DNA sequence: ATAAACTTTCAATAATTATTGAAAGTTTAG
DNA sequence: CTAAACTTTCAATAATTATTGAAAGTTTAT
């Protein structure tokens, strides 16, 4: 496999994985492109490489910046803006996990808390609703806490310790 | 908050969270409904409660069965089929994690492996592609392995140990 | 065997989500 | 100040994904 083929394969695979971390295809592809680029890219570069429109590029870059995984770079002597993504996978994972937790998981945990706290009117169905949503709440909260802690550790420390623990 | 309101809130919230674990709205809502039901439900029951068509119900129940989180129940003396979902959250999480890993994460890891194994032609951009996809490969593999192991443990054991470790 | 009870399939349609492109907005150089 | 270089916005459109409903298929009771 040659460079170009490998590059295309990476971008399209990583792009389609976007759903897994809750972002759309264009966003994921832009991030991929930046991730393997050896230098900051301009909007022009990105449009050209991915064959997407200016508007699309602009909107998705903005979202990537909102997620905190892409930043504007000022290149001296250049008028236009350049972009780079976080290059360290560990740091990238940290940002993504933190954002997903904030945007999606925490709000759900809140609802589960509310629902599981309704007053027990003594009926079987109410008891079941309370019991099951409570179980889900506890699971979601534990998972969320764990994920955030794991992802905030030093890479080697956590991998080593966990692997040892789990093996 | 009364039972009905709490129930509706739970079903719609959990339903919209479907994307987080890679399933569609109807699928997630059917699963939610079964999850808090005190008895197995028929297709008729589900259609009625969620106001969705017979076809939609049938297709989504099938998918839930493919995921291994919903099973057919035979009710003696009844002609139609009844459905139940896994009621234990731990077991539910295990199934979901296992399926997602198999369907989405493993294939991506495979591609990352291929891409990161292209021959180094000595150019800077090839070196960067190899380096970055390799880092991503290692991260994805570690995360996948960890997730699967964690989710396959006894509930209390893992929660206690991990919490102690991470605190 | 056949009719009723029930489930599945799938082409048509609806709903949602992503993308374009051109106009409006902003910044900088001269 | 103003024209050129560049970015953002957003209504229109395209692409994708979900949903319906009725016909076809299957199972069971008589």
PDB file of N, CA and C in Angstrom, chain A residues 25 56 65 90 130 154:
ATOM      1  N   UNK A  25     -19.366  13.207   9.689  1.00  0.00           N
ATOM      2  CA  UNK A  25     -18.329  12.713   8.806  1.00  0.00           C
ATOM      3  C   UNK A  25     -17.296  13.789   8.425  1.00  0.00           C
ATOM      4  N   UNK A  56     -18.992  24.377   4.233  1.00  0.00           N
ATOM      5  CA  UNK A  56     -18.902  23.152   5.015  1.00  0.00           C
ATOM      6  C   UNK A  56     -17.616  23.128   5.833  1.00  0.00           C
ATOM      7  N   UNK A  65     -13.187  23.360  16.726  1.00  0.00           N
ATOM      8  CA  UNK A  65     -12.595  24.277  17.707  1.00  0.00           C
ATOM      9  C   UNK A  65     -13.436  24.309  18.978  1.00  0.00           C
ATOM     10  N   UNK A  90      -3.381  10.824  23.482  1.00  0.00           N
ATOM     11  CA  UNK A  90      -3.845  10.804  24.865  1.00  0.00           C
ATOM     12  C   UNK A  90      -4.627  12.070  25.188  1.00  0.00           C
ATOM     13  N   UNK A 130     -38.690   2.850  39.220  1.00  0.00           N
ATOM     14  CA  UNK A 130     -37.698   3.403  40.142  1.00  0.00           C
ATOM     15  C   UNK A 130     -36.467   2.501  40.220  1.00  0.00           C
ATOM     16  N   UNK A 154      -1.891   9.979  33.639  1.00  0.00           N
ATOM     17  CA  UNK A 154      -0.720   9.821  32.780  1.00  0.00           C
ATOM     18  C   UNK A 154      -0.891   8.528  31.984  1.00  0.00           C
TER      19      UNK A 154
END
